[in-house]
Amino acid sequence: MFSKEELDCFRNHLHEINDSNSFPEECEFQLFLDKSLSTLENECPSYRPVGSDSKPGGLLDFSTEKIPSIIVPDIHARADFLLKLLDFKIEDESVLSLLNDKKIFVVCVGDAFHSESRGYDRWVAAYKDWSMDVYAGQPMQEEMKENISTLMIIMELKNNFTENFHFLKGNHENILNESHHGNLAFRKFVQEGSMCCDFIRQVYGDVILHLISLWEKALPVCAVFYDFAVSHAEPAFSFSRKQIIDYHKNDDVVLGLTWTANDTAEKGSVKKLFKNLNPSAKRSGVLWFGGHRPVKDGKYLLRQDGAYLQLHNPNEMNVAIVVPEKKFNPETDIKSVI
């Protein structure tokens, strides 16, 4: 736990990461990534059960905890979203202070990289460079500055508030742009996946690329709480608890919790999966939170007969605040942090 002065310094440090006009030096970045990977690889099995490979599994289990939680939708290189969230106040106390006092959980649904439509013109300009084998031109430097700053802020929060700040793997956590291990190569407007990979390889080399990939693969894919759960995308199927914990051996679990398109999930998958993960839950009306597919109008969409809440509106900075044993009302409990 930080003292008040230390917490202020930490907050300033996060802002300095975001405000810096330069990229971290390779040696410094490598040490930072090593530390961040170690944080994930050594999470406490009391809330992150170990898989059959003796590594922390894909499930975060807080089903017996009864403190409030904040669900953060897809970030997509919006470091300012995270910084505004940390300053956001709940009953006159900032989220950063609540994290420091272990009075709240923050669960991000993933997708740290790629500015998407917000950076459309920049992507087009960067693609012209990339097509001519210029992998680190000015437009791509601007994009990757946002991406790396966001990644480092996420890692700093995880390193310092390990038990209370969590970042789930999304489909954009795929720095190698691979199509295995539950990943699919990514492109949307141009060749974003390949362009980010080529930038890191040229600017930093394969060691940094490898470390980011290991960090991504060490991320959990699902979190279960007393009466709600979270994943990046709508659960495609009702996986077993063991399958999710052993996600490193079950590519379908990673794919099915990070890439599900609208209207393609198995009917009833959310309720069945929640029961698999928390069989002792007695309360009806459980809710599953996710992002992935954007909500174009409004703050949210409900799917699966109201059991799945889609939270990601890329044009807003909304979060869901969930209080145990209090019925969640999306009209009042989804808040803008601006």
XYZ file of C-alpha atoms in Angstrom:
338
model
C 0.000 0.000 0.000
C 1.293 3.439 -0.942
C 1.332 6.379 1.442
C -0.578 9.458 0.251
C 2.655 11.047 -0.987
C 3.736 7.842 -2.722
C 0.329 7.494 -4.359
C 0.564 11.039 -5.699
C 3.994 10.230 -7.117
C 2.650 7.068 -8.714
C -0.220 8.983 -10.300
C 2.255 11.554 -11.669
C 4.408 8.707 -13.000
C 1.468 7.332 -14.997
C 0.798 10.772 -16.472
C 4.465 11.115 -17.403
C 4.270 7.814 -19.304
C 1.303 9.139 -21.249
C 2.782 12.599 -21.834
C 6.227 11.451 -22.959
C 7.080 12.106 -26.590
C 9.641 9.312 -26.713
C 9.588 5.529 -26.635
C 11.175 3.627 -23.741
C 14.765 2.547 -24.278
C 15.109 -1.123 -25.258
C 16.979 -2.200 -22.110
C 14.552 -0.348 -19.829
C 11.563 -1.740 -21.709
C 12.886 -5.286 -21.525
C 13.328 -5.105 -17.745
C 9.848 -3.624 -17.378
C 8.294 -6.374 -19.507
C 10.184 -9.032 -17.540
C 8.770 -7.624 -14.300
C 5.251 -7.428 -15.719
C 5.379 -10.996 -16.991
C 6.611 -12.162 -13.589
C 3.615 -10.460 -11.952
C 1.197 -12.511 -14.050
C 3.165 -15.726 -13.672
C 3.125 -15.451 -9.882
C -0.477 -14.519 -9.167
C -1.941 -16.007 -6.018
C -3.747 -19.328 -6.618
C -6.351 -18.339 -4.031
C -8.004 -16.200 -6.722
C -6.294 -17.502 -9.877
C -6.337 -21.317 -9.772
C -3.336 -23.090 -11.265
C -3.801 -25.182 -14.401
C -2.511 -28.688 -15.054
C 0.608 -27.091 -16.569
C 1.417 -25.611 -13.112
C 0.879 -22.072 -14.445
C -1.807 -19.591 -13.356
C -4.972 -20.559 -15.207
C -7.393 -18.597 -17.341
C -9.902 -17.934 -14.547
C -9.986 -15.226 -11.902
C -12.264 -16.420 -9.088
C -13.579 -13.747 -6.742
C -16.914 -15.455 -6.132
C -16.599 -15.127 -2.363
C -15.551 -11.465 -2.394
C -18.128 -8.755 -1.743
C -16.511 -5.437 -2.548
C -17.574 -3.218 -5.491
C -16.119 -3.781 -8.965
C -15.580 -1.561 -11.996
C -15.813 -3.143 -15.444
C -13.799 -1.288 -18.100
C -14.622 -1.946 -21.784
C -12.153 -2.157 -24.689
C -9.406 0.454 -24.267
C -7.853 0.630 -27.763
C -4.864 2.848 -26.991
C -6.894 5.295 -24.913
C -4.482 5.802 -22.027
C -6.470 8.915 -21.118
C -9.477 6.650 -20.480
C -7.520 4.821 -17.785
C -6.123 8.023 -16.295
C -9.579 9.594 -16.112
C -10.912 6.413 -14.502
C -8.235 6.548 -11.790
C -9.303 10.107 -10.911
C -13.020 9.272 -11.046
C -14.589 9.524 -7.596
C -16.968 7.125 -5.902
C -18.400 8.578 -2.716
C -15.668 11.232 -2.661
C -12.798 8.755 -2.990
C -10.831 8.319 -6.217
C -10.631 4.929 -7.908
C -6.846 5.066 -7.535
C -7.200 5.533 -3.783
C -9.775 2.729 -3.589
C -7.384 0.428 -5.453
C -4.614 1.357 -3.071
C -6.831 0.537 -0.079
C -8.066 -2.724 -1.677
C -11.647 -1.489 -1.505
C -12.495 -2.114 -5.148
C -11.760 -4.412 -8.082
C -11.074 -3.010 -11.540
C -11.490 -5.506 -14.385
C -10.614 -4.441 -17.942
C -12.085 -6.610 -20.694
C -8.949 -6.248 -22.836
C -7.857 -4.776 -26.183
C -5.022 -2.444 -25.224
C -3.757 -1.904 -28.804
C -5.094 -0.326 -32.007
C -6.850 3.051 -32.071
C -9.283 1.684 -34.680
C -11.697 4.248 -36.213
C -10.417 7.028 -33.957
C -7.086 6.795 -35.798
C -8.460 5.919 -39.245
C -6.602 8.633 -41.198
C -3.388 7.789 -39.363
C -3.791 4.088 -40.150
C -4.251 4.871 -43.847
C -1.126 7.044 -43.895
C 0.858 4.419 -41.983
C -0.309 1.724 -44.388
C 1.101 3.652 -47.343
C 4.469 3.669 -45.568
C 4.196 -0.008 -44.621
C 3.399 -0.946 -48.231
C 6.791 0.529 -49.140
C 8.567 -1.344 -46.296
C 8.683 1.746 -44.077
C 7.577 0.209 -40.792
C 8.282 3.050 -38.358
C 7.294 6.198 -40.215
C 5.770 9.182 -38.445
C 2.114 8.045 -38.606
C 3.008 4.623 -37.184
C 5.196 6.208 -34.502
C 2.212 8.282 -33.393
C -0.004 5.191 -33.281
C 2.530 3.068 -31.436
C 3.298 5.815 -28.933
C -0.342 5.617 -27.833
C -0.296 1.818 -27.854
C 2.888 1.415 -25.830
C 1.946 4.141 -23.331
C -1.393 2.429 -22.748
C 0.289 -0.963 -22.377
C 2.793 0.389 -19.853
C 0.090 2.074 -17.752
C -1.889 -1.186 -17.675
C 1.235 -3.073 -16.620
C 2.129 -0.527 -13.934
C -1.367 -0.792 -12.455
C -1.188 -4.574 -12.492
C 2.318 -4.651 -11.008
C 1.330 -2.362 -8.135
C -2.257 -3.454 -7.421
C -1.914 -7.091 -8.378
C -4.909 -8.509 -6.508
C -7.323 -5.697 -7.332
C -6.482 -4.562 -10.876
C -7.015 -7.074 -13.665
C -6.727 -6.997 -17.435
C -8.298 -9.833 -19.428
C -7.004 -11.000 -22.786
C -8.913 -9.601 -25.739
C -8.656 -10.502 -29.405
C -6.248 -7.574 -29.965
C -3.754 -9.051 -27.484
C -1.933 -10.737 -30.369
C 1.299 -8.819 -31.010
C 2.652 -11.596 -33.256
C -0.505 -11.417 -35.397
C -0.678 -15.206 -35.277
C -3.556 -17.551 -36.070
C -3.071 -20.189 -33.390
C -3.170 -20.492 -29.569
C -6.772 -19.284 -29.819
C -5.729 -16.163 -31.738
C -6.716 -14.997 -35.204
C -4.600 -12.653 -37.311
C -6.137 -9.186 -37.218
C -6.946 -6.569 -39.813
C -9.783 -4.070 -39.956
C -9.144 -0.943 -42.024
C -5.655 -1.847 -43.209
C -3.188 -4.483 -41.892
C -3.079 -3.327 -38.278
C -1.868 -6.620 -36.812
C 1.080 -7.009 -39.164
C 1.936 -3.310 -38.978
C 2.244 -3.318 -35.177
C 4.300 -6.499 -35.244
C 6.672 -5.101 -37.875
C 7.062 -1.841 -35.941
C 8.075 -3.608 -32.716
C 10.437 -5.927 -34.589
C 12.164 -3.042 -36.366
C 12.327 -0.598 -33.449
C 13.052 -3.075 -30.651
C 13.766 -6.506 -32.094
C 12.516 -10.028 -31.468
C 13.245 -10.140 -27.723
C 10.774 -7.350 -26.939
C 8.276 -8.832 -29.378
C 8.576 -12.202 -27.650
C 8.161 -10.728 -24.157
C 4.989 -8.855 -25.116
C 3.623 -12.065 -26.625
C 4.406 -14.019 -23.435
C 2.673 -11.345 -21.355
C -0.414 -11.544 -23.555
C -0.534 -15.332 -23.265
C -0.223 -15.103 -19.478
C -3.355 -12.935 -19.193
C -6.521 -14.536 -17.807
C -9.565 -14.784 -20.077
C -12.438 -14.775 -17.606
C -13.363 -13.454 -14.146
C -16.206 -14.686 -11.955
C -17.635 -12.823 -8.981
C -20.452 -13.371 -6.500
C -23.268 -12.647 -8.950
C -21.638 -11.606 -12.215
C -18.793 -12.540 -14.564
C -16.606 -10.849 -17.176
C -14.865 -11.837 -20.392
C -13.732 -9.916 -23.433
C -16.403 -11.297 -25.749
C -19.717 -13.058 -25.286
C -18.980 -16.686 -24.324
C -19.402 -18.769 -27.457
C -20.089 -21.953 -25.491
C -20.642 -23.077 -21.908
C -17.104 -24.250 -21.205
C -16.340 -26.156 -18.025
C -14.467 -24.542 -15.158
C -11.551 -26.922 -15.764
C -11.391 -26.025 -19.461
C -11.086 -22.313 -18.636
C -8.456 -22.869 -15.966
C -6.538 -25.066 -18.451
C -6.882 -22.501 -21.244
C -3.278 -22.958 -22.324
C -4.294 -26.437 -23.476
C -7.685 -25.388 -24.868
C -7.403 -22.991 -27.789
C -11.185 -23.084 -28.225
C -11.583 -21.441 -24.809
C -9.372 -18.497 -25.759
C -11.096 -18.148 -29.122
C -14.566 -18.572 -27.624
C -14.040 -15.855 -25.007
C -12.272 -13.289 -27.204
C -13.618 -13.482 -30.767
C -17.384 -14.223 -30.604
C -19.384 -12.248 -33.169
C -22.858 -10.955 -32.421
C -25.611 -13.579 -32.637
C -23.207 -16.520 -32.970
C -22.976 -17.733 -29.353
C -24.632 -20.934 -28.212
C -28.085 -20.178 -26.807
C -27.960 -19.969 -23.036
C -24.149 -20.142 -22.923
C -23.886 -17.310 -20.392
C -26.186 -18.788 -17.748
C -24.758 -22.276 -18.196
C -21.184 -21.038 -17.969
C -21.828 -18.944 -14.883
C -23.336 -21.995 -13.172
C -20.244 -24.022 -14.130
C -17.960 -21.380 -12.639
C -19.955 -20.601 -9.502
C -22.249 -23.570 -8.762
C -22.964 -22.347 -5.224
C -24.529 -19.106 -6.450
C -28.151 -18.959 -5.335
C -29.139 -15.606 -6.732
C -31.099 -15.491 -9.979
C -30.621 -12.812 -12.611
C -26.837 -13.043 -12.873
C -25.181 -10.801 -15.417
C -22.198 -11.368 -17.705
C -20.228 -8.307 -18.884
C -18.174 -8.033 -22.058
C -17.108 -5.692 -24.829
C -15.523 -6.683 -28.165
C -18.305 -5.711 -30.559
C -19.054 -1.983 -30.400
C -22.314 -0.487 -29.219
C -22.975 2.227 -31.779
C -25.813 4.008 -30.001
C -26.223 4.351 -26.262
C -24.228 2.914 -23.396
C -24.953 -0.805 -23.705
C -26.786 -3.663 -25.395
C -28.374 -6.680 -23.730
C -28.125 -10.145 -25.270
C -28.985 -13.693 -24.227
C -32.372 -12.666 -22.804
C -30.753 -9.954 -20.725
C -28.010 -12.147 -19.243
C -25.142 -10.666 -21.303
C -24.375 -6.929 -21.240
C -22.252 -5.529 -24.060
C -20.516 -2.408 -22.776
C -18.128 -1.141 -25.455
C -19.017 2.224 -27.019
C -15.715 3.424 -28.596
C -16.911 7.030 -28.697
C -17.489 7.230 -24.953
C -15.576 6.477 -21.758
C -18.134 4.480 -19.826
C -17.593 1.914 -17.091
C -19.976 -0.339 -15.192
C -19.945 -0.104 -11.400
C -21.203 -3.301 -9.794
C -22.031 -3.564 -6.093
C -22.458 -7.064 -4.604
C -26.003 -8.055 -3.660
C -27.382 -4.914 -5.340
C -29.346 -5.385 -8.556
C -27.370 -3.823 -11.389
C -29.261 -1.113 -13.260
C -27.501 -0.275 -16.553
C -29.310 3.070 -16.784
C -27.814 4.332 -13.521
C -24.810 2.077 -12.856
C -22.987 2.671 -16.139
C -21.056 5.889 -15.618
C -18.957 8.170 -17.795
C -15.543 8.904 -16.262
C -15.157 12.170 -18.165
